[in-house]
PDB file of C-alpha atoms in Angstrom:
ATOM      1  CA  MET A   1      39.083 -90.717 122.659  1.00 58.00           C
ATOM      2  CA  GLU A   2      42.814 -90.805 122.917  1.00 66.00           C
ATOM      3  CA  GLU A   3      44.396 -89.167 125.961  1.00 72.00           C
ATOM      4  CA  ARG A   4      47.172 -86.687 125.240  1.00 73.00           C
ATOM      5  CA  PRO A   5      50.323 -86.895 127.304  1.00 70.00           C
ATOM      6  CA  GLN A   6      50.812 -84.094 129.836  1.00 76.00           C
ATOM      7  CA  LYS A   7      53.379 -81.495 128.869  1.00 72.00           C
ATOM      8  CA  PRO A   8      56.313 -81.737 131.290  1.00 68.00           C
ATOM      9  CA  PRO A   9      57.132 -78.664 133.384  1.00 68.00           C
ATOM     10  CA  PRO A  10      60.026 -76.520 132.169  1.00 64.00           C
ATOM     11  CA  SER A  11      63.349 -78.074 132.996  1.00 63.00           C
ATOM     12  CA  TRP A  12      65.667 -76.232 135.317  1.00 62.00           C
ATOM     13  CA  GLY A  13      68.369 -78.763 134.560  1.00 69.00           C
ATOM     14  CA  ASN A  14      70.713 -79.500 137.404  1.00 72.00           C
ATOM     15  CA  VAL A  15      69.651 -76.336 139.264  1.00 72.00           C
ATOM     16  CA  GLY A  16      68.319 -76.570 142.812  1.00 73.00           C
ATOM     17  CA  GLU A  17      65.640 -74.432 144.498  1.00 72.00           C
ATOM     18  CA  HIS A  18      68.211 -72.056 145.993  1.00 73.00           C
ATOM     19  CA  HIS A  19      70.057 -71.279 142.778  1.00 74.00           C
ATOM     20  CA  TRP A  20      70.012 -67.534 142.035  1.00 71.00           C
ATOM     21  CA  SER A  21      68.092 -67.999 138.805  1.00 68.00           C
ATOM     22  CA  ARG A  22      65.203 -69.682 140.633  1.00 69.00           C
ATOM     23  CA  ALA A  23      65.442 -67.771 143.897  1.00 70.00           C
ATOM     24  CA  ARG A  24      65.199 -64.426 142.068  1.00 72.00           C
ATOM     25  CA  LYS A  25      62.562 -65.338 139.488  1.00 72.00           C
ATOM     26  CA  ASP A  26      60.110 -62.772 140.914  1.00 75.00           C
ATOM     27  CA  ALA A  27      62.730 -60.085 141.595  1.00 78.00           C
ATOM     28  CA  ASN A  28      63.310 -56.953 139.526  1.00 80.00           C
ATOM     29  CA  GLN A  29      59.683 -56.642 138.498  1.00 83.00           C
ATOM     30  CA  GLU A  30      60.112 -52.875 138.054  1.00 86.00           C
ATOM     31  CA  ALA A  31      62.907 -53.377 135.528  1.00 81.00           C
ATOM     32  CA  LEU A  32      60.956 -56.037 133.660  1.00 79.00           C
ATOM     33  CA  ASP A  33      57.923 -53.754 133.466  1.00 85.00           C
ATOM     34  CA  TYR A  34      60.140 -50.931 132.166  1.00 82.00           C
ATOM     35  CA  TYR A  35      61.557 -53.114 129.366  1.00 79.00           C
ATOM     36  CA  ARG A  36      58.088 -54.394 128.471  1.00 81.00           C
ATOM     37  CA  GLU A  37      56.916 -50.780 128.183  1.00 82.00           C
ATOM     38  CA  ARG A  38      59.980 -49.868 126.094  1.00 77.00           C
ATOM     39  CA  SER A  39      59.053 -52.598 123.629  1.00 77.00           C
ATOM     40  CA  LYS A  40      55.913 -50.579 122.800  1.00 78.00           C
ATOM     41  CA  ALA A  41      57.890 -47.468 121.736  1.00 74.00           C
ATOM     42  CA  PRO A  42      57.346 -46.149 118.201  1.00 72.00           C
ATOM     43  CA  GLY A  43      59.472 -47.957 115.659  1.00 71.00           C
ATOM     44  CA  VAL A  44      60.239 -50.983 117.841  1.00 71.00           C
ATOM     45  CA  GLU A  45      57.618 -53.173 116.217  1.00 67.00           C
ATOM     46  CA  ALA A  46      59.301 -52.596 112.857  1.00 65.00           C
ATOM     47  CA  GLY A  47      62.520 -53.967 114.287  1.00 63.00           C
ATOM     48  CA  GLY A  48      65.804 -52.221 114.296  1.00 58.00           C
ATOM     49  CA  SER A  49      69.165 -52.572 112.750  1.00 56.00           C
ATOM     50  CA  GLU A  50      72.310 -53.426 114.592  1.00 64.00           C
ATOM     51  CA  ARG A  51      72.930 -49.712 115.221  1.00 72.00           C
ATOM     52  CA  ASN A  52      70.094 -47.337 116.013  1.00 83.00           C
ATOM     53  CA  PHE A  53      69.284 -44.842 118.729  1.00 86.00           C
ATOM     54  CA  TYR A  54      66.232 -43.560 120.578  1.00 86.00           C
ATOM     55  CA  CYS A  55      64.390 -40.262 120.749  1.00 88.00           C
ATOM     56  CA  MET A  56      64.850 -38.524 124.104  1.00 87.00           C
ATOM     57  CA  GLN A  57      61.205 -37.394 124.019  1.00 88.00           C
ATOM     58  CA  CYS A  58      59.066 -40.334 122.844  1.00 88.00           C
ATOM     59  CA  ASP A  59      61.554 -43.262 123.147  1.00 84.00           C
ATOM     60  CA  GLY A  60      60.988 -44.046 119.473  1.00 86.00           C
ATOM     61  CA  VAL A  61      63.603 -45.994 117.515  1.00 86.00           C
ATOM     62  CA  ILE A  62      65.550 -43.857 115.043  1.00 86.00           C
ATOM     63  CA  PRO A  63      67.888 -45.366 112.423  1.00 83.00           C
ATOM     64  CA  TYR A  64      71.504 -44.444 113.107  1.00 81.00           C
ATOM     65  CA  ASP A  65      71.969 -42.960 109.641  1.00 82.00           C
ATOM     66  CA  GLN A  66      68.790 -40.846 109.717  1.00 80.00           C
ATOM     67  CA  ALA A  67      69.199 -37.793 107.499  1.00 80.00           C
ATOM     68  CA  GLY A  68      66.573 -35.595 109.170  1.00 83.00           C
ATOM     69  CA  THR A  69      67.005 -33.262 112.117  1.00 88.00           C
ATOM     70  CA  ALA A  70      63.725 -34.235 113.792  1.00 92.00           C
ATOM     71  CA  CYS A  71      62.313 -37.427 115.287  1.00 90.00           C
ATOM     72  CA  PRO A  72      60.254 -39.261 112.648  1.00 88.00           C
ATOM     73  CA  HIS A  73      57.719 -40.249 115.339  1.00 89.00           C
ATOM     74  CA  CYS A  74      57.055 -37.103 117.404  1.00 91.00           C
ATOM     75  CA  GLY A  75      58.823 -34.378 115.393  1.00 91.00           C
ATOM     76  CA  VAL A  76      60.983 -33.030 118.248  1.00 92.00           C
ATOM     77  CA  ALA A  77      64.325 -31.569 117.150  1.00 92.00           C
ATOM     78  CA  LEU A  78      67.276 -33.956 117.550  1.00 89.00           C
ATOM     79  CA  ASP A  79      70.573 -32.770 119.013  1.00 86.00           C
ATOM     80  CA  GLU A  80      73.271 -34.090 116.685  1.00 83.00           C
ATOM     81  CA  ARG A  81      75.809 -34.259 119.516  1.00 83.00           C
ATOM     82  CA  VAL A  82      73.691 -36.485 121.769  1.00 85.00           C
ATOM     83  CA  LYS A  83      72.604 -40.025 120.953  1.00 86.00           C
ATOM     84  CA  ARG A  84      70.543 -42.138 123.354  1.00 86.00           C
ATOM     85  CA  TYR A  85      71.142 -45.839 122.907  1.00 83.00           C
ATOM     86  CA  PHE A  86      69.366 -48.731 124.630  1.00 76.00           C
ATOM     87  CA  ASN A  87      70.910 -48.261 128.053  1.00 75.00           C
ATOM     88  CA  TRP A  88      73.283 -45.284 127.811  1.00 77.00           C
ATOM     89  CA  VAL A  89      73.526 -41.785 126.400  1.00 80.00           C
ATOM     90  CA  GLU A  90      76.537 -40.798 124.329  1.00 80.00           C
ATOM     91  CA  ILE A  91      77.605 -37.161 124.128  1.00 79.00           C
ATOM     92  CA  ASN A  92      80.090 -36.598 121.322  1.00 80.00           C
ATOM     93  CA  GLU A  93      81.203 -33.115 122.271  1.00 73.00           C
ATOM     94  CA  PRO A  94      81.973 -31.782 125.721  1.00 70.00           C
ATOM     95  CA  THR A  95      79.645 -29.156 127.114  1.00 68.00           C
ATOM     96  CA  GLN A  96      80.656 -25.526 127.408  1.00 76.00           C
ATOM     97  CA  SER A  97      83.353 -24.755 129.974  1.00 79.00           C
ATOM     98  CA  ASP A  98      82.428 -23.928 133.550  1.00 81.00           C
ATOM     99  CA  ALA A  99      85.398 -21.560 133.898  1.00 84.00           C
ATOM    100  CA  LYS A 100      83.177 -18.464 133.971  1.00 83.00           C
ATOM    101  CA  ALA A 101      81.106 -19.840 136.825  1.00 84.00           C
ATOM    102  CA  LEU A 102      84.236 -20.872 138.718  1.00 88.00           C
ATOM    103  CA  LEU A 103      85.822 -17.446 138.260  1.00 88.00           C
ATOM    104  CA  ARG A 104      82.816 -15.827 139.928  1.00 89.00           C
ATOM    105  CA  VAL A 105      83.665 -17.784 143.061  1.00 91.00           C
ATOM    106  CA  ALA A 106      87.449 -18.062 142.808  1.00 92.00           C
ATOM    107  CA  LEU A 107      88.214 -14.424 141.941  1.00 93.00           C
ATOM    108  CA  PRO A 108      86.654 -12.858 145.082  1.00 94.00           C
ATOM    109  CA  ILE A 109      88.325 -15.492 147.247  1.00 95.00           C
ATOM    110  CA  ALA A 110      91.723 -14.828 145.626  1.00 96.00           C
ATOM    111  CA  LEU A 111      91.273 -11.041 145.990  1.00 95.00           C
ATOM    112  CA  GLY A 112      90.280 -11.487 149.657  1.00 96.00           C
ATOM    113  CA  LEU A 113      93.304 -13.664 150.391  1.00 96.00           C
ATOM    114  CA  GLY A 114      95.542 -11.194 148.565  1.00 96.00           C
ATOM    115  CA  ALA A 115      94.148  -8.293 150.641  1.00 96.00           C
ATOM    116  CA  ILE A 116      94.702 -10.220 153.886  1.00 96.00           C
ATOM    117  CA  ALA A 117      98.263 -11.098 152.826  1.00 96.00           C
ATOM    118  CA  ALA A 118      98.938  -7.425 151.992  1.00 95.00           C
ATOM    119  CA  LEU A 119      97.560  -6.304 155.372  1.00 95.00           C
ATOM    120  CA  VAL A 120      99.663  -8.889 157.263  1.00 95.00           C
ATOM    121  CA  TRP A 121     102.761  -7.900 155.277  1.00 94.00           C
ATOM    122  CA  TRP A 122     102.123  -4.163 155.935  1.00 93.00           C
ATOM    123  CA  TRP A 123     101.503  -4.794 159.674  1.00 92.00           C
ATOM    124  CA  LEU A 124     104.649  -6.947 160.112  1.00 90.00           C
ATOM    125  CA  ARG A 125     106.862  -4.562 158.180  1.00 81.00           C
TER     126      ARG A 125
END
């Protein structure tokens, strides 16, 4: 029987033991596990195009030019203004203004300062 040659270990090239790529080979396990889990999301096995986005609910892959208003995988309604890509979320329109909430705080403070200024002016007059 002919003996097969042993497969050589993977080559690290000219990289020593302390190079970051070897020193950190077991680091970031949580991130690696997350990306492995993401690869099991609905629609991923079918591949994707160069531009697609993900469902906020089930992480399923949705074609960028999808005509429907619901996720094809879980049926949740899709917000047309918000698109979740691989590692960021894009919001096309700004949210509603916070001016009303700020006025609830700023108006009493301004009225209080105005009353104090009027009292000081009346007292010094």
